[in-house]
Amino acid sequence: AAAGYWVAKQVIKLINSVAEVVNNDEEIGDVLKVVFIPDYSVTAAENIIPASDISQHISTAGTEASGTSNMKFVLNGGIILGTVDGANIEIGEEVGEEQIFFFGCLAHEVADFRHYLRFHQPQPDPALQAAFDMIQRNTFGEAHLFQSLIDSVLRGGDVYLLSVDFPSYIEAHKAVENAYRQRDDWITKSILSVARMSKFSSDRSIQEYAEEVWNIEPAPVGSQCV
């Protein structure tokens, strides 16, 4: 998170506080671990991306905040769980929506949801409220440290529509769990996704820029024109 991005730093703090609880739970043991990787870099990505079965890209629809990391994951065989936003949409168009686990509201619905939440405070989904309750019971350390995050959803207009998208996010996770149990089908999804990702190669993008933006033509290596 950027130095001045206070909310993001609070989220990172919460992730690490949850990790401390989960990773030291004797009943859970080694079945589940929560790890926040600091100083993410290309070197770290070279190990993380090829090892990932699923990658979550969950920016609010219409924010175009999914970046290009989702492309890298799919090119390496990962499956996306994500919102209908940005490059997630483009990837879905190429690999087929049956290879992606979409959830959440659509871009054209965002403004109406934000307007409604600005003037109303609906009861959160029970699972989301349960998570808030755990935080407020000091399960993950001093609750006051994270109260502003909860308030941003319950009393701050919920700009990123967490309360709206959360129920379908949980349903998408259930779909992922069921699909992962069908190993042959999962592997098929992975292979098809990689095979259909040619549009996102650097060769295609550079050629498109050359033709449509730079107005240049390729020249043979060794030519006097180079």
XYZ file of C-alpha atoms in Angstrom:
226
model
C 0.000 0.000 0.000
C 1.162 3.509 -0.762
C 2.450 5.434 2.240
C -0.683 7.565 2.484
C -3.196 4.820 1.837
C -4.363 4.421 5.421
C -7.356 2.158 4.720
C -5.243 -0.291 2.738
C -2.766 -0.446 5.610
C -5.628 -1.252 7.983
C -6.693 -4.098 5.681
C -3.124 -5.431 5.654
C -3.030 -5.218 9.435
C -6.306 -7.179 9.643
C -4.987 -9.860 7.266
C -1.927 -10.376 9.430
C -4.012 -10.388 12.607
C -6.308 -13.053 11.147
C -3.219 -15.008 10.081
C -1.870 -14.981 13.613
C -5.068 -16.574 14.901
C -5.612 -19.084 12.098
C -1.996 -20.204 11.825
C -1.774 -20.933 15.536
C -5.068 -22.822 15.807
C -4.188 -26.400 16.797
C -7.492 -27.760 15.491
C -6.873 -26.319 12.032
C -3.230 -27.386 12.034
C -1.670 -27.395 8.568
C -4.981 -27.684 6.727
C -5.225 -23.907 6.247
C -2.681 -21.104 6.411
C -3.039 -17.374 5.871
C 0.076 -15.697 4.500
C 0.574 -12.050 3.570
C 3.589 -11.715 1.295
C 5.362 -8.384 1.809
C 7.318 -6.596 -0.905
C 5.571 -8.415 -3.743
C 7.808 -8.378 -6.800
C 8.435 -10.066 -10.140
C 10.749 -12.530 -8.413
C 8.037 -13.501 -5.924
C 5.450 -13.675 -8.711
C 7.592 -16.140 -10.669
C 7.033 -18.633 -7.851
C 3.533 -17.697 -6.704
C 1.708 -17.467 -10.036
C 2.614 -20.898 -11.503
C 1.814 -22.543 -8.150
C -1.716 -21.096 -7.881
C -4.824 -23.154 -8.634
C -7.145 -20.186 -8.237
C -6.680 -16.441 -8.156
C -9.167 -13.901 -6.841
C -9.631 -10.578 -8.642
C -12.444 -8.852 -6.835
C -12.466 -5.147 -7.677
C -15.913 -3.548 -7.697
C -17.524 -3.755 -11.131
C -16.809 -0.687 -13.230
C -13.660 0.373 -11.392
C -11.414 -1.247 -14.029
C -9.050 -2.161 -11.211
C -8.244 -5.763 -12.062
C -4.947 -4.889 -13.759
C -3.074 -7.531 -15.737
C -2.084 -9.967 -12.988
C -5.209 -12.003 -13.710
C -3.898 -12.577 -17.230
C -0.616 -13.889 -15.830
C -2.410 -16.342 -13.548
C -4.618 -17.726 -16.329
C -1.680 -17.983 -18.743
C -0.079 -20.227 -16.100
C -3.143 -22.423 -15.637
C -4.855 -20.645 -12.774
C -8.624 -20.209 -12.606
C -10.162 -16.834 -11.780
C -12.725 -16.118 -9.102
C -13.701 -12.537 -9.743
C -16.099 -9.710 -10.318
C -17.396 -8.710 -13.732
C -14.783 -5.992 -14.082
C -11.922 -4.953 -16.331
C -9.717 -7.650 -17.752
C -11.805 -10.340 -16.045
C -14.449 -9.604 -18.672
C -11.961 -9.782 -21.543
C -10.555 -13.065 -20.262
C -14.052 -14.491 -19.925
C -14.782 -13.569 -23.535
C -11.718 -15.494 -24.694
C -11.647 -18.583 -22.473
C -15.410 -18.919 -21.980
C -17.365 -17.849 -18.914
C -17.678 -21.496 -17.858
C -13.934 -21.370 -17.071
C -14.343 -18.413 -14.684
C -16.237 -18.074 -11.420
C -17.926 -14.679 -11.701
C -19.841 -13.010 -8.874
C -21.140 -9.632 -7.810
C -23.134 -6.795 -9.291
C -22.648 -5.449 -12.798
C -21.174 -2.068 -13.691
C -24.505 -0.546 -14.709
C -25.958 -1.443 -11.291
C -23.240 0.197 -9.193
C -24.576 3.756 -9.190
C -28.039 2.671 -8.055
C -26.641 0.504 -5.256
C -24.384 3.329 -4.048
C -27.277 5.788 -4.078
C -29.442 3.411 -2.054
C -26.720 2.663 0.499
C -26.021 6.360 0.965
C -29.452 6.802 2.506
C -30.226 3.338 3.903
C -28.500 0.895 6.211
C -29.762 -2.604 5.384
C -28.927 -5.537 7.626
C -25.736 -7.202 6.343
C -25.652 -10.782 5.141
C -25.481 -13.063 8.232
C -22.051 -14.408 7.273
C -20.669 -10.894 6.819
C -22.198 -9.779 10.114
C -20.627 -12.825 11.794
C -17.223 -11.720 10.520
C -17.795 -8.206 11.869
C -18.875 -9.684 15.206
C -15.674 -11.725 15.462
C -13.596 -8.612 14.865
C -15.567 -6.643 17.458
C -15.112 -9.424 20.032
C -11.336 -8.873 19.847
C -10.853 -12.255 18.165
C -8.122 -10.755 15.993
C -6.671 -8.298 18.441
C -7.896 -4.918 19.591
C -11.207 -4.331 17.857
C -10.903 -0.542 17.802
C -8.050 -0.871 15.288
C -10.476 -2.194 12.689
C -13.678 -0.378 13.607
C -13.196 2.135 10.802
C -13.242 -0.704 8.249
C -16.555 -1.972 9.599
C -17.968 1.558 9.746
C -17.061 2.152 6.104
C -19.429 -0.683 5.194
C -22.215 -0.168 7.722
C -22.228 3.611 8.100
C -20.034 5.039 5.365
C -22.138 4.302 2.327
C -20.235 1.110 1.448
C -18.656 2.704 -1.638
C -17.117 -0.574 -2.815
C -20.415 -2.458 -2.316
C -18.931 -5.110 -0.061
C -22.307 -5.793 1.523
C -23.929 -6.135 -1.906
C -21.372 -8.506 -3.420
C -20.621 -10.618 -0.345
C -23.488 -13.160 -0.617
C -22.668 -13.988 -4.236
C -18.967 -14.109 -3.307
C -19.721 -16.858 -0.789
C -21.783 -18.733 -3.384
C -18.922 -18.454 -5.875
C -16.574 -19.970 -3.286
C -18.941 -22.903 -2.866
C -18.955 -23.393 -6.630
C -15.145 -23.376 -6.619
C -15.039 -25.987 -3.858
C -17.428 -28.275 -5.743
C -15.538 -27.853 -9.010
C -12.154 -28.511 -7.398
C -13.369 -31.874 -6.154
C -13.924 -32.911 -9.796
C -10.241 -33.114 -10.618
C -10.568 -34.090 -14.299
C -13.016 -31.263 -14.946
C -10.800 -28.806 -13.094
C -7.758 -29.796 -15.132
C -9.812 -29.425 -18.302
C -10.773 -25.879 -17.263
C -7.119 -25.064 -16.653
C -5.909 -26.440 -19.988
C -8.678 -24.777 -21.994
C -7.992 -21.462 -20.288
C -4.288 -21.531 -21.174
C -5.013 -22.629 -24.748
C -7.445 -19.758 -25.317
C -5.284 -16.957 -23.889
C -3.292 -16.151 -27.027
C -4.944 -12.719 -27.311
C -3.082 -11.621 -24.198
C 0.406 -12.466 -25.442
C 2.926 -9.633 -25.695
C 3.413 -10.467 -29.400
C -0.217 -9.632 -30.173
C -0.313 -6.494 -28.068
C 2.943 -5.109 -29.522
C 1.781 -5.811 -33.073
C -1.510 -4.050 -32.356
C 0.264 -1.015 -30.915
C 2.620 -0.936 -33.908
C -0.246 -0.968 -36.383
C -2.806 1.215 -34.613
C -0.787 3.587 -32.428
C 2.823 3.860 -33.548
C 2.190 3.390 -37.302
C 5.376 1.395 -37.794
C 6.122 -1.806 -39.686
C 8.391 -4.719 -38.748
C 11.848 -4.840 -40.274
C 14.067 -7.906 -40.713
C 16.805 -8.285 -38.112
C 20.088 -7.113 -39.607
C 18.381 -4.848 -42.132
C 19.753 -1.370 -42.715
C 16.312 -0.121 -41.729
C 16.708 -1.328 -38.150
